[in-house]
PDB file of C-alpha atoms and ligand atoms in Angstrom:
ATOM      1  CA  MET A   1     -38.559  58.817  18.747  1.00 85.00           C
ATOM      2  CA  GLY A   2     -40.417  61.172  16.380  1.00 95.00           C
ATOM      3  CA  LEU A   3     -38.748  63.702  14.091  1.00 97.00           C
ATOM      4  CA  LEU A   4     -40.634  66.514  15.845  1.00 98.00           C
ATOM      5  CA  ASP A   5     -40.531  65.402  19.486  1.00 97.00           C
ATOM      6  CA  GLY A   6     -40.670  68.446  21.770  1.00 97.00           C
ATOM      7  CA  LYS A   7     -41.799  70.880  19.037  1.00 98.00           C
ATOM      8  CA  LYS A   8     -44.919  72.968  19.608  1.00 98.00           C
ATOM      9  CA  GLY A   9     -46.838  74.806  16.964  1.00 98.00           C
ATOM     10  CA  LEU A  10     -49.954  76.253  15.486  1.00 98.00           C
ATOM     11  CA  ILE A  11     -51.896  75.052  12.438  1.00 98.00           C
ATOM     12  CA  TYR A  12     -54.423  77.337  10.724  1.00 98.00           C
ATOM     13  CA  GLY A  13     -56.916  75.887   8.254  1.00 98.00           C
ATOM     14  CA  VAL A  14     -58.256  72.516   9.417  1.00 98.00           C
ATOM     15  CA  ARG A  15     -61.838  72.521   8.223  1.00 96.00           C
ATOM     16  CA  ASN A  16     -62.645  68.878   7.521  1.00 96.00           C
ATOM     17  CA  GLU A  17     -60.947  65.546   6.799  1.00 97.00           C
ATOM     18  CA  TRP A  18     -60.137  66.676   3.232  1.00 97.00           C
ATOM     19  CA  SER A  19     -58.231  69.784   4.325  1.00 98.00           C
ATOM     20  CA  ILE A  20     -54.529  69.998   3.523  1.00 98.00           C
ATOM     21  CA  ALA A  21     -54.101  71.365   7.053  1.00 98.00           C
ATOM     22  CA  TRP A  22     -55.504  68.077   8.371  1.00 98.00           C
ATOM     23  CA  GLY A  23     -52.884  66.165   6.363  1.00 98.00           C
ATOM     24  CA  CYS A  24     -50.259  68.398   7.989  1.00 98.00           C
ATOM     25  CA  ALA A  25     -51.760  67.903  11.469  1.00 98.00           C
ATOM     26  CA  GLN A  26     -51.641  64.120  11.085  1.00 98.00           C
ATOM     27  CA  SER A  27     -48.016  64.060   9.889  1.00 98.00           C
ATOM     28  CA  LEU A  28     -46.820  66.504  12.524  1.00 98.00           C
ATOM     29  CA  ALA A  29     -48.631  64.736  15.377  1.00 98.00           C
ATOM     30  CA  ARG A  30     -47.346  61.350  14.182  1.00 98.00           C
ATOM     31  CA  GLU A  31     -43.802  62.760  14.414  1.00 98.00           C
ATOM     32  CA  GLY A  32     -44.363  63.874  17.998  1.00 97.00           C
ATOM     33  CA  ALA A  33     -45.312  67.570  17.666  1.00 98.00           C
ATOM     34  CA  THR A  34     -47.784  69.239  20.027  1.00 98.00           C
ATOM     35  CA  LEU A  35     -50.433  71.250  18.172  1.00 98.00           C
ATOM     36  CA  ALA A  36     -52.781  74.180  18.541  1.00 98.00           C
ATOM     37  CA  LEU A  37     -55.570  74.117  15.942  1.00 98.00           C
ATOM     38  CA  THR A  38     -57.872  76.943  14.940  1.00 98.00           C
ATOM     39  CA  TYR A  39     -61.341  77.109  13.468  1.00 97.00           C
ATOM     40  CA  LEU A  40     -63.245  79.902  11.782  1.00 94.00           C
ATOM     41  CA  GLY A  41     -66.844  79.568  12.914  1.00 88.00           C
ATOM     42  CA  GLU A  42     -69.124  77.594  15.229  1.00 86.00           C
ATOM     43  CA  ARG A  43     -69.950  75.013  12.566  1.00 87.00           C
ATOM     44  CA  GLU A  44     -66.272  74.275  11.987  1.00 92.00           C
ATOM     45  CA  GLU A  45     -65.500  74.014  15.710  1.00 96.00           C
ATOM     46  CA  LYS A  46     -67.387  70.722  16.043  1.00 95.00           C
ATOM     47  CA  ASP A  47     -65.598  69.202  13.026  1.00 95.00           C
ATOM     48  CA  VAL A  48     -62.155  70.319  14.193  1.00 97.00           C
ATOM     49  CA  ARG A  49     -62.729  68.937  17.702  1.00 97.00           C
ATOM     50  CA  LYS A  50     -63.876  65.595  16.272  1.00 97.00           C
ATOM     51  CA  LEU A  51     -60.803  65.370  14.037  1.00 97.00           C
ATOM     52  CA  ALA A  52     -58.409  66.382  16.826  1.00 97.00           C
ATOM     53  CA  ALA A  53     -59.796  63.526  18.943  1.00 97.00           C
ATOM     54  CA  LYS A  54     -58.483  61.084  16.323  1.00 97.00           C
ATOM     55  CA  LEU A  55     -54.881  62.097  17.037  1.00 97.00           C
ATOM     56  CA  ASP A  56     -52.824  60.729  19.955  1.00 93.00           C
ATOM     57  CA  GLU A  57     -54.067  61.801  23.355  1.00 92.00           C
ATOM     58  CA  GLY A  58     -52.450  65.085  24.378  1.00 92.00           C
ATOM     59  CA  ALA A  59     -51.343  65.930  20.805  1.00 97.00           C
ATOM     60  CA  VAL A  60     -53.757  68.891  20.585  1.00 97.00           C
ATOM     61  CA  PRO A  61     -54.041  70.667  23.945  1.00 97.00           C
ATOM     62  CA  LEU A  62     -55.426  73.858  22.394  1.00 98.00           C
ATOM     63  CA  ILE A  63     -58.303  74.412  19.932  1.00 98.00           C
ATOM     64  CA  ALA A  64     -59.372  78.022  19.536  1.00 98.00           C
ATOM     65  CA  PRO A  65     -61.318  80.304  17.200  1.00 97.00           C
ATOM     66  CA  CYS A  66     -59.304  82.517  14.879  1.00 98.00           C
ATOM     67  CA  ASP A  67     -60.307  84.617  11.930  1.00 98.00           C
ATOM     68  CA  LEU A  68     -56.925  85.813  10.657  1.00 98.00           C
ATOM     69  CA  THR A  69     -58.467  89.019   9.316  1.00 98.00           C
ATOM     70  CA  ASP A  70     -59.480  89.977  12.885  1.00 98.00           C
ATOM     71  CA  GLU A  71     -56.489  91.356  14.834  1.00 97.00           C
ATOM     72  CA  ALA A  72     -58.293  91.012  18.179  1.00 97.00           C
ATOM     73  CA  GLN A  73     -58.860  87.277  17.641  1.00 97.00           C
ATOM     74  CA  VAL A  74     -55.257  86.727  16.544  1.00 98.00           C
ATOM     75  CA  THR A  75     -53.991  88.602  19.618  1.00 98.00           C
ATOM     76  CA  ALA A  76     -56.227  86.550  21.941  1.00 98.00           C
ATOM     77  CA  LEU A  77     -55.046  83.307  20.322  1.00 98.00           C
ATOM     78  CA  HIS A  78     -51.380  84.166  20.832  1.00 98.00           C
ATOM     79  CA  GLN A  79     -52.034  85.138  24.439  1.00 98.00           C
ATOM     80  CA  GLN A  80     -53.515  81.658  24.995  1.00 98.00           C
ATOM     81  CA  ILE A  81     -50.577  80.021  23.223  1.00 98.00           C
ATOM     82  CA  LYS A  82     -48.120  81.974  25.357  1.00 98.00           C
ATOM     83  CA  GLU A  83     -49.890  80.833  28.524  1.00 98.00           C
ATOM     84  CA  GLN A  84     -50.206  77.181  27.488  1.00 97.00           C
ATOM     85  CA  PHE A  85     -47.127  76.550  25.326  1.00 97.00           C
ATOM     86  CA  GLY A  86     -44.686  79.228  26.532  1.00 97.00           C
ATOM     87  CA  ALA A  87     -43.068  79.346  23.068  1.00 97.00           C
ATOM     88  CA  LEU A  88     -43.843  78.423  19.460  1.00 98.00           C
ATOM     89  CA  ASP A  89     -41.632  76.357  17.143  1.00 98.00           C
ATOM     90  CA  PHE A  90     -43.791  76.440  14.006  1.00 98.00           C
ATOM     91  CA  VAL A  91     -46.819  77.908  12.276  1.00 98.00           C
ATOM     92  CA  ILE A  92     -48.585  76.184   9.378  1.00 99.00           C
ATOM     93  CA  HIS A  93     -50.721  78.564   7.316  1.00 98.00           C
ATOM     94  CA  CYS A  94     -53.265  76.665   5.175  1.00 98.00           C
ATOM     95  CA  VAL A  95     -55.635  79.553   4.607  1.00 98.00           C
ATOM     96  CA  ALA A  96     -57.285  80.840   1.469  1.00 98.00           C
ATOM     97  CA  PHE A  97     -60.477  82.436   0.280  1.00 97.00           C
ATOM     98  CA  ALA A  98     -61.087  83.887  -3.161  1.00 95.00           C
ATOM     99  CA  LYS A  99     -63.976  85.132  -5.227  1.00 93.00           C
ATOM    100  CA  GLY A 100     -64.553  85.202  -8.971  1.00 89.00           C
ATOM    101  CA  LEU A 101     -63.192  81.710  -9.641  1.00 90.00           C
ATOM    102  CA  SER A 102     -64.738  81.384 -13.086  1.00 91.00           C
ATOM    103  CA  GLY A 103     -64.603  83.325 -16.322  1.00 93.00           C
ATOM    104  CA  ARG A 104     -62.005  85.871 -17.374  1.00 95.00           C
ATOM    105  CA  TYR A 105     -59.525  87.571 -15.030  1.00 96.00           C
ATOM    106  CA  VAL A 106     -60.060  90.856 -16.847  1.00 97.00           C
ATOM    107  CA  ASP A 107     -63.627  90.905 -15.494  1.00 96.00           C
ATOM    108  CA  VAL A 108     -62.671  90.435 -11.813  1.00 95.00           C
ATOM    109  CA  SER A 109     -64.145  93.201  -9.654  1.00 96.00           C
ATOM    110  CA  TYR A 110     -61.996  95.199  -7.255  1.00 96.00           C
ATOM    111  CA  ASP A 111     -63.968  93.866  -4.281  1.00 96.00           C
ATOM    112  CA  ASP A 112     -63.357  90.236  -5.287  1.00 96.00           C
ATOM    113  CA  PHE A 113     -59.687  91.024  -5.948  1.00 97.00           C
ATOM    114  CA  ALA A 114     -59.268  92.781  -2.592  1.00 97.00           C
ATOM    115  CA  VAL A 115     -60.885  90.088  -0.440  1.00 97.00           C
ATOM    116  CA  SER A 116     -58.836  87.374  -2.180  1.00 97.00           C
ATOM    117  CA  LEU A 117     -55.577  89.214  -1.467  1.00 98.00           C
ATOM    118  CA  GLN A 118     -56.583  90.023   2.086  1.00 98.00           C
ATOM    119  CA  VAL A 119     -57.471  86.462   3.091  1.00 98.00           C
ATOM    120  CA  SER A 120     -55.141  84.427   0.882  1.00 98.00           C
ATOM    121  CA  SER A 121     -51.990  86.586   1.134  1.00 98.00           C
ATOM    122  CA  TYR A 122     -52.013  89.170   3.892  1.00 98.00           C
ATOM    123  CA  THR A 123     -53.075  86.664   6.560  1.00 98.00           C
ATOM    124  CA  LEU A 124     -49.596  85.094   6.289  1.00 98.00           C
ATOM    125  CA  VAL A 125     -48.060  88.443   7.246  1.00 98.00           C
ATOM    126  CA  THR A 126     -50.460  88.725  10.194  1.00 98.00           C
ATOM    127  CA  ALA A 127     -49.682  85.148  11.286  1.00 98.00           C
ATOM    128  CA  ALA A 128     -45.920  85.731  11.085  1.00 98.00           C
ATOM    129  CA  ARG A 129     -46.038  89.078  12.914  1.00 98.00           C
ATOM    130  CA  HIS A 130     -47.902  87.560  15.859  1.00 98.00           C
ATOM    131  CA  ALA A 131     -45.928  84.309  15.993  1.00 98.00           C
ATOM    132  CA  ALA A 132     -42.395  85.707  15.700  1.00 98.00           C
ATOM    133  CA  PRO A 133     -42.154  87.082  19.273  1.00 98.00           C
ATOM    134  CA  LEU A 134     -43.077  83.612  20.606  1.00 98.00           C
ATOM    135  CA  MET A 135     -40.436  81.872  18.446  1.00 98.00           C
ATOM    136  CA  THR A 136     -37.750  82.460  21.036  1.00 97.00           C
ATOM    137  CA  ARG A 137     -35.660  79.443  19.984  1.00 95.00           C
ATOM    138  CA  GLY A 138     -36.066  80.056  16.239  1.00 98.00           C
ATOM    139  CA  GLY A 139     -38.910  78.628  14.215  1.00 98.00           C
ATOM    140  CA  SER A 140     -40.439  77.495  10.950  1.00 98.00           C
ATOM    141  CA  ILE A 141     -43.380  79.079   9.153  1.00 99.00           C
ATOM    142  CA  VAL A 142     -44.924  77.134   6.271  1.00 99.00           C
ATOM    143  CA  THR A 143     -47.657  78.262   3.897  1.00 99.00           C
ATOM    144  CA  LEU A 144     -49.510  76.579   1.032  1.00 98.00           C
ATOM    145  CA  THR A 145     -49.410  77.871  -2.503  1.00 98.00           C
ATOM    146  CA  TYR A 146     -50.364  76.725  -6.003  1.00 98.00           C
ATOM    147  CA  ILE A 147     -48.732  76.890  -9.448  1.00 97.00           C
ATOM    148  CA  GLY A 148     -51.522  79.299 -10.451  1.00 97.00           C
ATOM    149  CA  GLY A 149     -49.395  82.000  -8.761  1.00 98.00           C
ATOM    150  CA  GLU A 150     -46.708  81.542 -11.426  1.00 97.00           C
ATOM    151  CA  ARG A 151     -48.631  80.416 -14.503  1.00 96.00           C
ATOM    152  CA  VAL A 152     -52.069  81.093 -15.911  1.00 96.00           C
ATOM    153  CA  ILE A 153     -54.581  78.458 -14.814  1.00 94.00           C
ATOM    154  CA  PRO A 154     -58.116  78.834 -16.230  1.00 93.00           C
ATOM    155  CA  ASN A 155     -60.611  80.279 -13.710  1.00 94.00           C
ATOM    156  CA  TYR A 156     -58.021  80.661 -10.914  1.00 95.00           C
ATOM    157  CA  ASN A 157     -57.964  84.433 -11.558  1.00 96.00           C
ATOM    158  CA  ALA A 158     -57.561  86.561  -8.392  1.00 96.00           C
ATOM    159  CA  ALA A 159     -56.596  83.452  -6.426  1.00 97.00           C
ATOM    160  CA  GLY A 160     -53.536  83.219  -8.710  1.00 97.00           C
ATOM    161  CA  ILE A 161     -52.591  86.839  -8.127  1.00 98.00           C
ATOM    162  CA  SER A 162     -52.993  86.198  -4.375  1.00 98.00           C
ATOM    163  CA  LYS A 163     -50.641  83.207  -4.569  1.00 98.00           C
ATOM    164  CA  ALA A 164     -48.055  85.348  -6.411  1.00 98.00           C
ATOM    165  CA  ALA A 165     -48.253  87.892  -3.584  1.00 98.00           C
ATOM    166  CA  LEU A 166     -48.103  85.084  -1.022  1.00 98.00           C
ATOM    167  CA  GLU A 167     -44.927  83.627  -2.546  1.00 98.00           C
ATOM    168  CA  SER A 168     -43.335  87.068  -2.640  1.00 98.00           C
ATOM    169  CA  SER A 169     -44.329  87.544   1.011  1.00 98.00           C
ATOM    170  CA  VAL A 170     -42.559  84.268   1.830  1.00 99.00           C
ATOM    171  CA  ARG A 171     -39.317  85.774   0.525  1.00 98.00           C
ATOM    172  CA  TYR A 172     -39.744  89.158   2.264  1.00 98.00           C
ATOM    173  CA  LEU A 173     -40.715  87.512   5.562  1.00 99.00           C
ATOM    174  CA  ALA A 174     -37.818  85.044   5.296  1.00 99.00           C
ATOM    175  CA  ASN A 175     -35.445  87.984   4.913  1.00 98.00           C
ATOM    176  CA  ASP A 176     -36.939  89.921   7.842  1.00 98.00           C
ATOM    177  CA  LEU A 177     -37.104  86.997  10.256  1.00 98.00           C
ATOM    178  CA  GLY A 178     -33.998  85.000   9.305  1.00 98.00           C
ATOM    179  CA  VAL A 179     -31.888  87.001  11.727  1.00 98.00           C
ATOM    180  CA  ASP A 180     -33.992  85.508  14.558  1.00 98.00           C
ATOM    181  CA  GLY A 181     -33.555  81.972  13.248  1.00 98.00           C
ATOM    182  CA  ILE A 182     -37.091  81.896  11.847  1.00 98.00           C
ATOM    183  CA  ARG A 183     -37.456  80.220   8.452  1.00 98.00           C
ATOM    184  CA  VAL A 184     -40.362  80.872   6.063  1.00 99.00           C
ATOM    185  CA  ASN A 185     -41.174  78.514   3.180  1.00 99.00           C
ATOM    186  CA  ALA A 186     -44.070  77.490   0.954  1.00 99.00           C
ATOM    187  CA  ILE A 187     -45.294  74.160  -0.336  1.00 98.00           C
ATOM    188  CA  SER A 188     -46.836  74.339  -3.796  1.00 98.00           C
ATOM    189  CA  ALA A 189     -49.347  71.495  -3.878  1.00 98.00           C
ATOM    190  CA  GLY A 190     -50.884  69.954  -6.973  1.00 97.00           C
ATOM    191  CA  PRO A 191     -54.690  70.045  -7.256  1.00 97.00           C
ATOM    192  CA  THR A 192     -56.093  68.259  -4.200  1.00 96.00           C
ATOM    193  CA  LYS A 193     -59.726  67.371  -3.539  1.00 94.00           C
ATOM    194  CA  THR A 194     -60.705  69.837  -0.804  1.00 95.00           C
ATOM    195  CA  LEU A 195     -63.628  72.159  -0.162  1.00 93.00           C
ATOM    196  CA  SER A 196     -61.653  75.201  -1.380  1.00 93.00           C
ATOM    197  CA  GLY A 197     -60.432  73.317  -4.450  1.00 91.00           C
ATOM    198  CA  LYS A 198     -63.957  72.371  -5.425  1.00 88.00           C
ATOM    199  CA  GLY A 199     -64.856  76.069  -5.503  1.00 88.00           C
ATOM    200  CA  ILE A 200     -62.744  76.544  -8.645  1.00 90.00           C
ATOM    201  CA  SER A 201     -64.655  76.107 -11.872  1.00 88.00           C
ATOM    202  CA  GLY A 202     -63.471  72.991 -13.774  1.00 89.00           C
ATOM    203  CA  PHE A 203     -61.504  71.693 -10.774  1.00 91.00           C
ATOM    204  CA  SER A 204     -62.217  67.977 -11.183  1.00 92.00           C
ATOM    205  CA  ASN A 205     -61.007  68.065 -14.793  1.00 92.00           C
ATOM    206  CA  MET A 206     -57.893  69.858 -13.618  1.00 91.00           C
ATOM    207  CA  MET A 207     -57.267  67.088 -11.074  1.00 94.00           C
ATOM    208  CA  LYS A 208     -57.703  64.354 -13.680  1.00 94.00           C
ATOM    209  CA  PHE A 209     -55.435  66.075 -16.222  1.00 93.00           C
ATOM    210  CA  HIS A 210     -52.797  66.691 -13.578  1.00 93.00           C
ATOM    211  CA  ALA A 211     -52.759  63.071 -12.416  1.00 94.00           C
ATOM    212  CA  ALA A 212     -52.641  61.713 -15.994  1.00 94.00           C
ATOM    213  CA  SER A 213     -49.859  63.974 -17.247  1.00 94.00           C
ATOM    214  CA  SER A 214     -47.561  64.271 -14.206  1.00 95.00           C
ATOM    215  CA  PRO A 215     -44.293  62.339 -14.373  1.00 95.00           C
ATOM    216  CA  LEU A 216     -45.376  60.253 -11.365  1.00 96.00           C
ATOM    217  CA  ARG A 217     -48.817  59.650 -12.950  1.00 94.00           C
ATOM    218  CA  HIS A 218     -50.767  60.234  -9.761  1.00 94.00           C
ATOM    219  CA  GLY A 219     -52.540  63.098  -8.062  1.00 95.00           C
ATOM    220  CA  THR A 220     -51.591  65.019  -4.930  1.00 97.00           C
ATOM    221  CA  THR A 221     -52.885  63.865  -1.551  1.00 97.00           C
ATOM    222  CA  ILE A 222     -52.952  65.558   1.821  1.00 98.00           C
ATOM    223  CA  ASP A 223     -50.599  62.989   3.362  1.00 98.00           C
ATOM    224  CA  GLN A 224     -47.950  63.737   0.698  1.00 98.00           C
ATOM    225  CA  VAL A 225     -48.165  67.426   1.601  1.00 98.00           C
ATOM    226  CA  GLY A 226     -48.232  66.656   5.342  1.00 98.00           C
ATOM    227  CA  ASP A 227     -44.985  64.699   5.208  1.00 98.00           C
ATOM    228  CA  VAL A 228     -43.167  67.509   3.365  1.00 98.00           C
ATOM    229  CA  CYS A 229     -44.587  69.912   5.929  1.00 98.00           C
ATOM    230  CA  ALA A 230     -43.014  67.760   8.668  1.00 98.00           C
ATOM    231  CA  PHE A 231     -39.673  68.093   6.873  1.00 98.00           C
ATOM    232  CA  PHE A 232     -40.009  71.901   6.788  1.00 98.00           C
ATOM    233  CA  VAL A 233     -40.831  72.004  10.497  1.00 98.00           C
ATOM    234  CA  SER A 234     -37.964  69.678  11.372  1.00 98.00           C
ATOM    235  CA  ASP A 235     -34.326  70.615  11.832  1.00 97.00           C
ATOM    236  CA  TRP A 236     -33.546  68.593   8.695  1.00 98.00           C
ATOM    237  CA  SER A 237     -34.550  71.667   6.657  1.00 98.00           C
ATOM    238  CA  ARG A 238     -32.572  74.069   8.877  1.00 98.00           C
ATOM    239  CA  GLY A 239     -30.644  75.476   5.889  1.00 98.00           C
ATOM    240  CA  VAL A 240     -33.737  76.249   3.778  1.00 98.00           C
ATOM    241  CA  THR A 241     -35.674  79.513   3.825  1.00 98.00           C
ATOM    242  CA  GLY A 242     -37.586  81.739   1.411  1.00 98.00           C
ATOM    243  CA  ASP A 243     -38.230  78.756  -0.835  1.00 98.00           C
ATOM    244  CA  VAL A 244     -41.174  77.154  -2.634  1.00 98.00           C
ATOM    245  CA  LEU A 245     -41.144  73.356  -2.842  1.00 98.00           C
ATOM    246  CA  PHE A 246     -43.531  71.602  -5.226  1.00 98.00           C
ATOM    247  CA  VAL A 247     -45.468  68.558  -4.062  1.00 98.00           C
ATOM    248  CA  ASP A 248     -47.238  67.887  -7.341  1.00 98.00           C
ATOM    249  CA  SER A 249     -45.872  64.620  -8.774  1.00 97.00           C
ATOM    250  CA  GLY A 250     -43.429  66.689 -10.877  1.00 97.00           C
ATOM    251  CA  TYR A 251     -46.092  68.469 -12.943  1.00 96.00           C
ATOM    252  CA  HIS A 252     -44.519  71.938 -12.535  1.00 97.00           C
ATOM    253  CA  MET A 253     -41.382  71.155 -14.515  1.00 96.00           C
ATOM    254  CA  LEU A 254     -43.152  70.060 -17.696  1.00 95.00           C
ATOM    255  CA  GLY A 255     -42.950  72.393 -20.696  1.00 92.00           C
ATOM    256  CA  MET A 256     -45.975  70.887 -22.395  1.00 86.00           C
ATOM    257  CA  PRO A 257     -47.951  68.568 -20.133  1.00 81.00           C
ATOM    258  CA  THR A 258     -49.489  65.828 -22.261  1.00 76.00           C
ATOM    259  CA  PRO A 259     -51.142  62.666 -20.996  1.00 69.00           C
ATOM    260  CA  ALA A 260     -48.905  59.756 -22.042  1.00 61.00           C
ATOM    261  CA  GLU A 261     -51.926  57.909 -23.448  1.00 65.00           C
ATOM    262  CA  THR A 262     -52.399  60.599 -26.093  1.00 64.00           C
ATOM    263  CA  ILE A 263     -48.790  60.532 -27.380  1.00 50.00           C
ATOM    264  CA  THR A 264     -48.806  58.717 -30.715  1.00 57.00           C
ATOM    265  CA  GLU A 265     -45.342  59.455 -32.104  1.00 50.00           C
TER     266      GLU A 265
HETATM  267  P1  LIG B   1     -59.837  73.983   2.866  1.00 71.52           P
HETATM  268  O1  LIG B   1     -61.122  74.614   2.430  1.00 71.52           O
HETATM  269  O2  LIG B   1     -59.923  72.676   3.538  1.00 71.52           O
HETATM  270  O3  LIG B   1     -59.012  74.976   3.785  1.00 71.52           O
HETATM  271  C1  LIG B   1     -59.062  76.379   3.673  1.00 71.52           C
HETATM  272  C2  LIG B   1     -59.066  76.901   5.081  1.00 71.52           C
HETATM  273  O4  LIG B   1     -58.928  78.317   5.110  1.00 71.52           O
HETATM  274  C3  LIG B   1     -60.346  76.557   5.852  1.00 71.52           C
HETATM  275  O5  LIG B   1     -60.049  75.822   7.018  1.00 71.52           O
HETATM  276  C4  LIG B   1     -60.897  77.921   6.226  1.00 71.52           C
HETATM  277  O6  LIG B   1     -61.534  77.926   7.480  1.00 71.52           O
HETATM  278  C5  LIG B   1     -59.616  78.733   6.263  1.00 71.52           C
HETATM  279  N1  LIG B   1     -59.867  80.179   6.237  1.00 71.52           N
HETATM  280  C6  LIG B   1     -60.514  80.890   5.269  1.00 71.52           C
HETATM  281  N2  LIG B   1     -60.585  82.186   5.628  1.00 71.52           N
HETATM  282  C7  LIG B   1     -59.949  82.291   6.835  1.00 71.52           C
HETATM  283  C8  LIG B   1     -59.678  83.369   7.724  1.00 71.52           C
HETATM  284  N3  LIG B   1     -60.107  84.616   7.460  1.00 71.52           N
HETATM  285  N4  LIG B   1     -59.020  83.114   8.874  1.00 71.52           N
HETATM  286  C9  LIG B   1     -58.607  81.870   9.174  1.00 71.52           C
HETATM  287  N5  LIG B   1     -58.822  80.800   8.380  1.00 71.52           N
HETATM  288  C10 LIG B   1     -59.488  81.009   7.226  1.00 71.52           C
HETATM  289  O7  LIG B   1     -58.971  73.886   1.510  1.00 71.52           O
HETATM  290  P2  LIG B   1     -57.439  73.487   1.242  1.00 71.52           P
HETATM  291  O8  LIG B   1     -57.395  73.180  -0.202  1.00 71.52           O
HETATM  292  O9  LIG B   1     -56.973  72.520   2.235  1.00 71.52           O
HETATM  293  O10 LIG B   1     -56.692  74.887   1.434  1.00 71.52           O
HETATM  294  C11 LIG B   1     -55.550  75.046   2.263  1.00 71.52           C
HETATM  295  C12 LIG B   1     -54.481  75.830   1.512  1.00 71.52           C
HETATM  296  O11 LIG B   1     -53.933  74.997   0.485  1.00 71.52           O
HETATM  297  C13 LIG B   1     -54.988  77.090   0.806  1.00 71.52           C
HETATM  298  O12 LIG B   1     -54.016  78.106   0.918  1.00 71.52           O
HETATM  299  C14 LIG B   1     -55.094  76.626  -0.635  1.00 71.52           C
HETATM  300  O13 LIG B   1     -55.033  77.703  -1.560  1.00 71.52           O
HETATM  301  C15 LIG B   1     -53.864  75.771  -0.707  1.00 71.52           C
HETATM  302  N6  LIG B   1     -53.786  74.884  -1.864  1.00 71.52           N
HETATM  303  C16 LIG B   1     -54.817  74.058  -2.177  1.00 71.52           C
HETATM  304  C17 LIG B   1     -54.743  73.243  -3.296  1.00 71.52           C
HETATM  305  C18 LIG B   1     -55.891  72.354  -3.665  1.00 71.52           C
HETATM  306  O14 LIG B   1     -55.903  71.860  -4.800  1.00 71.52           O
HETATM  307  N7  LIG B   1     -56.823  72.077  -2.781  1.00 71.52           N
HETATM  308  C19 LIG B   1     -53.587  73.261  -4.114  1.00 71.52           C
HETATM  309  C20 LIG B   1     -52.541  74.106  -3.760  1.00 71.52           C
HETATM  310  C21 LIG B   1     -52.653  74.926  -2.642  1.00 71.52           C
END
């Protein structure tokens, strides 16, 4: 018996074996969920199909293209889901794209700012709007955020502003959709070695510092995030909505993160 037996849902954002969305897919499939996965372009399709084949047979009956900034593609995807799944129990949104991830925030151009907000924040609203009518027995929507939405992280710039908007969207969406039994939450992951992460200037130092100074003294991995995602999809979290839960080895609660090795008195 899996925690998610009988649940059907959609995961956006599997790109390769490092993706946080792939960690979520593995945890959710292990717990018995049936998944639809999306990919962005032709090159990603091959990778996503190869990864999906590693999960239990029948765990991923639907793999489809979806650029969340393209309404026509999102509509077509939900039509397919309606035909194949009938209803949706969850949506996992692991989507981000940002520009200007080095230097000062004050120098960020409007174009870089706008595309970051569009892809990293507004796509959650699009995903929720399309999924909600299919969540006829209630549902759970989970997105991925980062502490850079609350605090200043060097080079994170417009990505941080996008995460702030994303977290605010979680609360507004949770309020709109709660009446239909649909919950909306975010997981705030610590720095994790993924393709998107590596696009941030100074990222590997950030990962090392985070792992050395966190209370648990280790970094964040996609399986840690995946298991918390399974909790959010499950009925065990039925009383939680509009919330942000950190999966970051406790780093977020520190007032002055200092690697233990450097403490001399
Ligand atoms: P990733 O590069 O593996 O995943 C990002 C995904 O976004 C890719 O699959 C890409 O195809 C998808 N995407 C981009 N534009 C899209 C669009 N228009 N439509 C649909 N999909 C689109 O990197 P990741 O780190 O796994 O990122 C997943 C989420 O986790 C992001 O929201 C990211 O900000 C967040 N996050 C990452 C970290 C980290 O350290 N890696 C930490 C906290 C939060």
